[in-house]
Amino acid sequence: QPHVETSGVDAPDLADVRGQEHAKRALAIVAAGAHNLIMIGPPGSGKTMLARRLPGLLPRLTIDEALEVTRVHSVAGLLPPGIGLVRSRPFRSPHHNVSGVGLIGGGSVPRPGEVSLAHHGVLFLDELPEFHRPVLEGLRQPLEDGHLTISRGGGRLRFPSRCMLVAAMNPCPCGWLGHPTRACIDNADAVHRYRGRISGPLLDRIDLHLDVPAQPPATLHGGEPGESSASLRLKVEAARARMIARQGCANSQLGPRRLHLMLQAQDGAIALLDQAATELGFSARAYDRILKVARTIADLDARDGVICDDVAEAIGYRVLDRAG
Ligand SMILES: [Zn+2]
């Protein structure tokens, strides 16, 4: 399929981010498999900086995708003058006070919401526990279906909404839990309640949970530049091409039955996950999400079968499950 060359003007590069190798690895996995992600870390640890670099790692837009993105932005009246075709993947980051209509779409003159403006791109929800709960609940259906239908005056409007959800949150209400030099002022109940605000159905749709710890000041400046977004994107595109050739979709979109057919897992790999599921109490949904991520890790490594190392790494991206 022909691709659109990105303009590159507004896409920040991963090479600007020093250190954070663990987070960069997770971003590559997320980009390759089109997985949803939540990052947990204190203020200033770089969660937003990392999220903004995800669109630049995703496979380039096909012509068809670019046309769909352009159409949504045109309907919303957000197409900049002189732009015939949107050429880079959208990145939308609504404030946590956003209304249901603003996030999902609708209104008396129906307009696409943020979830549709992020179509084929990234919807970034910073400070996830601060969003209104019913507004977040409204995201479940459009994220699941890849589109939403709005009925108005006997007619029906359909807006696309196939986007990747990337969320971020502090580890606790004050933000400093686990920080090397600052003290957290929250008690255990407050931390538990804070995390409980995002538990449930939305969290069930997130494949990777990533700890983004505070960065020592020395790693923020100086040192060698990291791998560039363009270089990492080549690996992402190769992994995605394997998925498309094998099953016609990204790994995140596999249903449970097809997922198990596509694993070609080493014997020990499933046994390892079964043992971890028993010891750490993973839900059935978490179990399948770990397998999807393991499948993507194997694809990034250009392997046909999932091995123990893939499963072990994928289990490492379930920090919220383990926190209980
Ligand atoms: Zn705290």
Short mmCIF file of C-alpha atoms and ligand atoms in Angstrom, two decimals:
data_model
loop_
_atom_site.label_atom_id
_atom_site.label_comp_id
_atom_site.label_asym_id
_atom_site.label_seq_id
_atom_site.Cartn_x
_atom_site.Cartn_y
_atom_site.Cartn_z
CA GLN A 1 0.00 0.00 0.00
CA PRO A 2 1.32 3.47 -0.82
CA HIS A 3 2.23 5.67 2.13
CA VAL A 4 2.16 9.39 2.69
CA GLU A 5 5.51 10.96 3.47
CA THR A 6 5.24 12.72 6.79
CA SER A 7 5.97 16.41 6.97
CA GLY A 8 8.18 15.89 10.03
CA VAL A 9 7.79 19.50 11.10
CA ASP A 10 5.64 18.99 14.17
CA ALA A 11 6.83 15.54 15.22
CA PRO A 12 9.27 15.65 18.16
CA ASP A 13 12.05 13.03 17.94
CA LEU A 14 12.80 10.25 20.40
CA ALA A 15 16.51 11.05 20.03
CA ASP A 16 15.86 14.13 22.23
CA VAL A 17 14.98 11.90 25.18
CA ARG A 18 18.09 10.86 27.14
CA GLY A 19 18.05 7.66 29.15
CA GLN A 20 14.59 6.10 29.67
CA GLU A 21 15.64 3.00 27.68
CA HIS A 22 12.97 0.89 29.40
CA ALA A 23 10.23 3.35 28.39
CA LYS A 24 11.52 3.60 24.80
CA ARG A 25 11.43 -0.17 24.49
CA ALA A 26 7.81 -0.15 25.70
CA LEU A 27 6.92 2.58 23.16
CA ALA A 28 8.35 0.46 20.34
CA ILE A 29 6.19 -2.49 21.46
CA VAL A 30 3.11 -0.27 21.76
CA ALA A 31 3.70 1.22 18.30
CA ALA A 32 4.32 -2.14 16.62
CA GLY A 33 1.26 -3.92 18.01
CA ALA A 34 -1.03 -0.84 18.27
CA HIS A 35 -1.41 -1.56 21.98
CA ASN A 36 -3.01 0.78 24.51
CA LEU A 37 -0.67 2.04 27.24
CA ILE A 38 -0.78 3.58 30.70
CA MET A 39 2.30 5.23 32.21
CA ILE A 40 2.68 5.65 35.96
CA GLY A 41 5.27 8.10 37.26
CA PRO A 42 5.86 11.28 39.28
CA PRO A 43 5.53 14.79 37.81
CA GLY A 44 8.46 15.66 35.57
CA SER A 45 9.48 12.07 34.84
CA GLY A 46 8.81 12.56 31.13
CA LYS A 47 5.46 10.81 30.60
CA THR A 48 4.09 13.54 28.32
CA MET A 49 7.37 13.87 26.45
CA LEU A 50 7.32 10.14 25.72
CA ALA A 51 3.64 10.12 24.68
CA ARG A 52 4.18 12.97 22.20
CA ARG A 53 6.83 10.92 20.44
CA LEU A 54 4.59 7.91 19.83
CA PRO A 55 2.96 9.17 16.58
CA GLY A 56 6.45 9.48 15.05
CA LEU A 57 7.11 5.79 15.77
CA LEU A 58 3.90 4.50 14.23
CA PRO A 59 3.88 3.14 10.67
CA ARG A 60 3.43 5.93 8.13
CA LEU A 61 -0.16 6.70 7.12
CA THR A 62 -1.45 4.96 4.01
CA ILE A 63 -3.22 7.18 1.47
CA ASP A 64 -6.59 5.76 2.58
CA GLU A 65 -5.82 6.46 6.24
CA ALA A 66 -4.67 10.00 5.44
CA LEU A 67 -7.92 10.64 3.57
CA GLU A 68 -9.99 9.40 6.55
CA VAL A 69 -8.05 11.58 8.99
CA THR A 70 -8.42 14.57 6.68
CA ARG A 71 -12.18 14.01 6.39
CA VAL A 72 -12.72 13.96 10.19
CA HIS A 73 -10.65 17.10 10.70
CA SER A 74 -12.48 18.79 7.85
CA VAL A 75 -15.93 17.98 9.35
CA ALA A 76 -14.72 19.42 12.67
CA GLY A 77 -13.51 22.58 10.92
CA LEU A 78 -9.98 21.93 12.16
CA LEU A 79 -8.18 21.59 8.84
CA PRO A 80 -5.58 24.37 8.66
CA PRO A 81 -5.92 26.57 5.57
CA GLY A 82 -3.79 25.36 2.69
CA ILE A 83 -3.61 21.78 3.97
CA GLY A 84 -5.14 19.43 1.39
CA LEU A 85 -4.17 16.22 3.14
CA VAL A 86 -3.23 15.54 6.76
CA ARG A 87 0.11 13.76 6.48
CA SER A 88 1.05 12.83 10.03
CA ARG A 89 -0.76 10.75 12.61
CA PRO A 90 -2.92 12.80 14.97
CA PHE A 91 -1.97 13.37 18.60
CA ARG A 92 -4.84 14.63 20.75
CA SER A 93 -4.46 15.47 24.45
CA PRO A 94 -7.76 16.79 25.88
CA HIS A 95 -7.73 18.35 29.37
CA HIS A 96 -9.24 16.25 32.17
CA ASN A 97 -12.18 18.66 32.42
CA VAL A 98 -13.32 17.68 28.90
CA SER A 99 -17.06 17.01 28.58
CA GLY A 100 -18.62 13.84 27.22
CA VAL A 101 -19.49 15.62 23.98
CA GLY A 102 -15.96 17.00 23.73
CA LEU A 103 -14.38 13.59 24.20
CA ILE A 104 -16.85 11.30 22.44
CA GLY A 105 -18.61 13.66 20.02
CA GLY A 106 -22.21 14.72 19.45
CA GLY A 107 -23.97 17.97 20.29
CA SER A 108 -26.95 19.70 18.65
CA VAL A 109 -24.91 20.08 15.49
CA PRO A 110 -23.04 16.76 15.76
CA ARG A 111 -19.29 17.11 15.72
CA PRO A 112 -16.57 14.50 16.09
CA GLY A 113 -15.05 14.32 19.58
CA GLU A 114 -11.43 13.90 20.58
CA VAL A 115 -11.65 10.11 20.15
CA SER A 116 -12.49 10.65 16.46
CA LEU A 117 -9.99 13.48 15.96
CA ALA A 118 -7.40 10.94 17.17
CA HIS A 119 -8.51 8.41 14.51
CA HIS A 120 -5.43 6.51 13.20
CA GLY A 121 -3.37 8.33 15.81
CA VAL A 122 -2.97 8.73 19.56
CA LEU A 123 -5.48 9.86 22.19
CA PHE A 124 -3.42 10.95 25.22
CA LEU A 125 -5.22 11.28 28.56
CA ASP A 126 -2.85 12.85 31.07
CA GLU A 127 -3.82 12.58 34.76
CA LEU A 128 -6.31 9.84 33.98
CA PRO A 129 -7.81 9.61 37.53
CA GLU A 130 -8.89 13.29 37.24
CA PHE A 131 -11.21 12.68 34.27
CA HIS A 132 -14.93 12.43 35.06
CA ARG A 133 -15.81 8.77 35.42
CA PRO A 134 -18.94 8.76 33.16
CA VAL A 135 -16.95 10.57 30.45
CA LEU A 136 -14.30 7.84 30.55
CA GLU A 137 -16.95 5.11 30.52
CA GLY A 138 -18.24 6.62 27.27
CA LEU A 139 -14.89 5.84 25.65
CA ARG A 140 -15.28 2.08 25.93
CA GLN A 141 -17.59 1.55 22.97
CA PRO A 142 -15.82 3.77 20.41
CA LEU A 143 -12.45 2.27 21.41
CA GLU A 144 -13.84 -1.23 21.02
CA ASP A 145 -15.75 -0.70 17.75
CA GLY A 146 -13.38 1.73 16.01
CA HIS A 147 -16.32 4.01 15.17
CA LEU A 148 -19.40 5.53 16.77
CA THR A 149 -22.83 6.35 15.48
CA ILE A 150 -24.70 9.50 16.52
CA SER A 151 -28.46 9.66 15.88
CA ARG A 152 -29.85 13.12 15.28
CA GLY A 153 -33.16 14.26 13.81
CA GLY A 154 -33.98 10.91 12.23
CA GLY A 155 -30.56 10.68 10.63
CA ARG A 156 -27.46 8.84 11.65
CA LEU A 157 -23.92 10.11 11.53
CA ARG A 158 -20.95 7.79 11.77
CA PHE A 159 -17.54 8.99 12.91
CA PRO A 160 -14.44 6.75 12.87
CA SER A 161 -12.55 6.31 16.17
CA ARG A 162 -9.78 3.76 15.67
CA CYS A 163 -7.11 5.30 17.85
CA MET A 164 -4.55 4.17 20.37
CA LEU A 165 -5.24 5.15 23.96
CA VAL A 166 -2.23 6.37 25.93
CA ALA A 167 -2.91 7.39 29.52
CA ALA A 168 -0.70 8.77 32.26
CA MET A 169 -1.10 9.07 36.00
CA ASN A 170 0.89 9.88 39.13
CA PRO A 171 1.65 6.96 41.46
CA CYS A 172 -0.41 8.63 44.24
CA PRO A 173 -2.48 11.82 44.81
CA CYS A 174 0.51 13.99 45.79
CA GLY A 175 2.65 12.43 43.05
CA TRP A 176 5.83 11.57 44.94
CA LEU A 177 5.34 7.94 46.02
CA GLY A 178 8.57 6.03 45.33
CA HIS A 179 10.51 9.22 44.49
CA PRO A 180 14.19 9.07 45.53
CA THR A 181 14.34 12.53 47.13
CA ARG A 182 10.78 13.79 47.73
CA ALA A 183 8.44 12.51 50.41
CA CYS A 184 4.92 11.23 49.71
CA ILE A 185 2.32 12.65 52.11
CA ASP A 186 -0.48 10.17 51.30
CA ASN A 187 -1.59 7.28 53.47
CA ALA A 188 -2.16 3.80 52.04
CA ASP A 189 -5.96 4.28 51.86
CA ALA A 190 -5.61 7.46 49.81
CA VAL A 191 -3.25 5.74 47.37
CA HIS A 192 -5.63 2.78 47.08
CA ARG A 193 -8.64 5.05 46.43
CA TYR A 194 -6.71 7.08 43.83
CA ARG A 195 -5.75 3.96 41.88
CA GLY A 196 -9.26 2.59 42.28
CA ARG A 197 -10.62 5.54 40.29
CA ILE A 198 -9.25 4.04 37.09
CA SER A 199 -9.83 0.38 37.85
CA GLY A 200 -12.37 -1.62 35.95
CA PRO A 201 -13.51 -1.75 32.36
CA LEU A 202 -11.26 0.96 30.92
CA LEU A 203 -8.16 -0.46 32.56
CA ASP A 204 -9.19 -3.85 31.16
CA ARG A 205 -8.59 -2.44 27.68
CA ILE A 206 -5.00 -1.41 28.36
CA ASP A 207 -2.31 -3.91 27.37
CA LEU A 208 0.77 -2.33 28.94
CA HIS A 209 1.31 -0.61 32.29
CA LEU A 210 4.65 1.15 32.40
CA ASP A 211 6.51 2.56 35.39
CA VAL A 212 8.24 5.81 34.43
CA PRO A 213 10.45 6.59 37.44
CA ALA A 214 11.91 9.98 38.30
CA GLN A 215 14.99 10.69 36.21
CA PRO A 216 18.26 11.66 37.87
CA PRO A 217 19.04 15.24 36.68
CA ALA A 218 22.28 14.07 34.98
CA THR A 219 20.40 11.92 32.44
CA LEU A 220 18.12 14.73 31.28
CA HIS A 221 20.90 16.68 29.57
CA GLY A 222 24.13 15.67 27.88
CA GLY A 223 25.22 12.19 26.92
CA GLU A 224 24.85 10.56 23.56
CA PRO A 225 21.58 11.13 21.69
CA GLY A 226 19.37 8.06 21.73
CA GLU A 227 18.03 6.14 18.75
CA SER A 228 16.04 8.38 16.39
CA SER A 229 12.32 7.98 15.81
CA ALA A 230 12.96 7.30 12.10
CA SER A 231 15.31 4.41 12.90
CA LEU A 232 12.96 2.88 15.46
CA ARG A 233 10.01 3.30 13.10
CA LEU A 234 11.70 1.04 10.52
CA LYS A 235 11.70 -1.77 13.12
CA VAL A 236 8.09 -1.00 14.03
CA GLU A 237 7.03 -1.12 10.38
CA ALA A 238 8.81 -4.45 9.85
CA ALA A 239 7.07 -5.96 12.89
CA ARG A 240 3.68 -4.60 11.79
CA ALA A 241 4.21 -6.03 8.28
CA ARG A 242 4.73 -9.49 9.86
CA MET A 243 1.41 -9.17 11.70
CA ILE A 244 -0.48 -8.07 8.60
CA ALA A 245 1.02 -10.90 6.52
CA ARG A 246 0.17 -13.49 9.21
CA GLN A 247 -3.30 -12.41 10.35
CA GLY A 248 -4.35 -9.23 8.55
CA CYS A 249 -4.39 -6.99 11.64
CA ALA A 250 -2.22 -5.63 14.45
CA ASN A 251 -1.80 -7.97 17.43
CA SER A 252 -3.93 -5.77 19.70
CA GLN A 253 -6.94 -6.47 17.47
CA LEU A 254 -6.75 -10.28 17.68
CA GLY A 255 -9.71 -11.99 19.33
CA PRO A 256 -8.95 -14.65 21.98
CA ARG A 257 -9.24 -17.66 19.67
CA ARG A 258 -7.14 -16.27 16.86
CA LEU A 259 -4.59 -14.99 19.35
CA HIS A 260 -3.95 -18.51 20.62
CA LEU A 261 -3.65 -19.82 17.04
CA MET A 262 -1.06 -17.17 16.20
CA LEU A 263 1.24 -17.63 19.21
CA GLN A 264 3.18 -20.72 18.08
CA ALA A 265 4.43 -20.67 21.65
CA GLN A 266 7.29 -22.65 23.09
CA ASP A 267 5.99 -25.18 25.68
CA GLY A 268 7.62 -23.43 28.61
CA ALA A 269 6.24 -20.02 27.61
CA ILE A 270 2.61 -20.83 28.45
CA ALA A 271 3.65 -22.73 31.58
CA LEU A 272 5.53 -19.63 32.74
CA LEU A 273 2.45 -17.46 32.26
CA ASP A 274 0.20 -20.01 34.02
CA GLN A 275 2.53 -19.98 36.99
CA ALA A 276 2.68 -16.17 37.08
CA ALA A 277 -1.12 -15.95 36.75
CA THR A 278 -1.55 -18.21 39.77
CA GLU A 279 1.02 -16.43 41.90
CA LEU A 280 0.13 -12.85 40.95
CA GLY A 281 -3.61 -13.37 40.44
CA PHE A 282 -3.96 -12.08 36.87
CA SER A 283 -7.50 -11.91 35.50
CA ALA A 284 -8.44 -13.79 32.32
CA ARG A 285 -8.33 -10.49 30.42
CA ALA A 286 -4.89 -9.63 31.75
CA TYR A 287 -3.75 -13.13 30.74
CA ASP A 288 -4.72 -12.58 27.10
CA ARG A 289 -3.25 -9.05 27.08
CA ILE A 290 0.10 -10.45 28.23
CA LEU A 291 0.00 -12.97 25.37
CA LYS A 292 -0.75 -10.25 22.82
CA VAL A 293 2.18 -8.17 24.04
CA ALA A 294 4.43 -11.27 24.03
CA ARG A 295 3.35 -11.90 20.42
CA THR A 296 4.39 -8.33 19.52
CA ILE A 297 7.76 -8.69 21.26
CA ALA A 298 8.42 -11.83 19.16
CA ASP A 299 7.41 -9.90 16.01
CA LEU A 300 9.85 -7.09 16.83
CA ASP A 301 12.49 -9.79 17.05
CA ALA A 302 11.29 -11.29 13.71
CA ARG A 303 10.53 -14.65 15.33
CA ASP A 304 7.66 -16.97 14.30
CA GLY A 305 7.14 -18.40 17.80
CA VAL A 306 6.68 -16.81 21.24
CA ILE A 307 9.36 -17.85 23.75
CA CYS A 308 9.67 -17.63 27.55
CA ASP A 309 11.63 -14.35 27.41
CA ASP A 310 8.78 -12.68 25.48
CA VAL A 311 6.23 -13.75 28.10
CA ALA A 312 8.50 -12.71 30.97
CA GLU A 313 8.99 -9.24 29.48
CA ALA A 314 5.23 -8.86 28.83
CA ILE A 315 4.45 -9.79 32.46
CA GLY A 316 6.73 -6.91 33.46
CA TYR A 317 4.30 -4.48 31.82
CA ARG A 318 1.43 -5.28 34.23
CA VAL A 319 2.51 -3.20 37.24
CA LEU A 320 -1.02 -2.14 38.20
CA ASP A 321 -2.21 -5.77 38.38
CA ARG A 322 0.65 -6.63 40.67
CA ALA A 323 -0.03 -3.63 42.89
CA GLY A 324 -3.33 -5.41 43.57
ZN ZN B 1 1.81 10.75 47.53
#
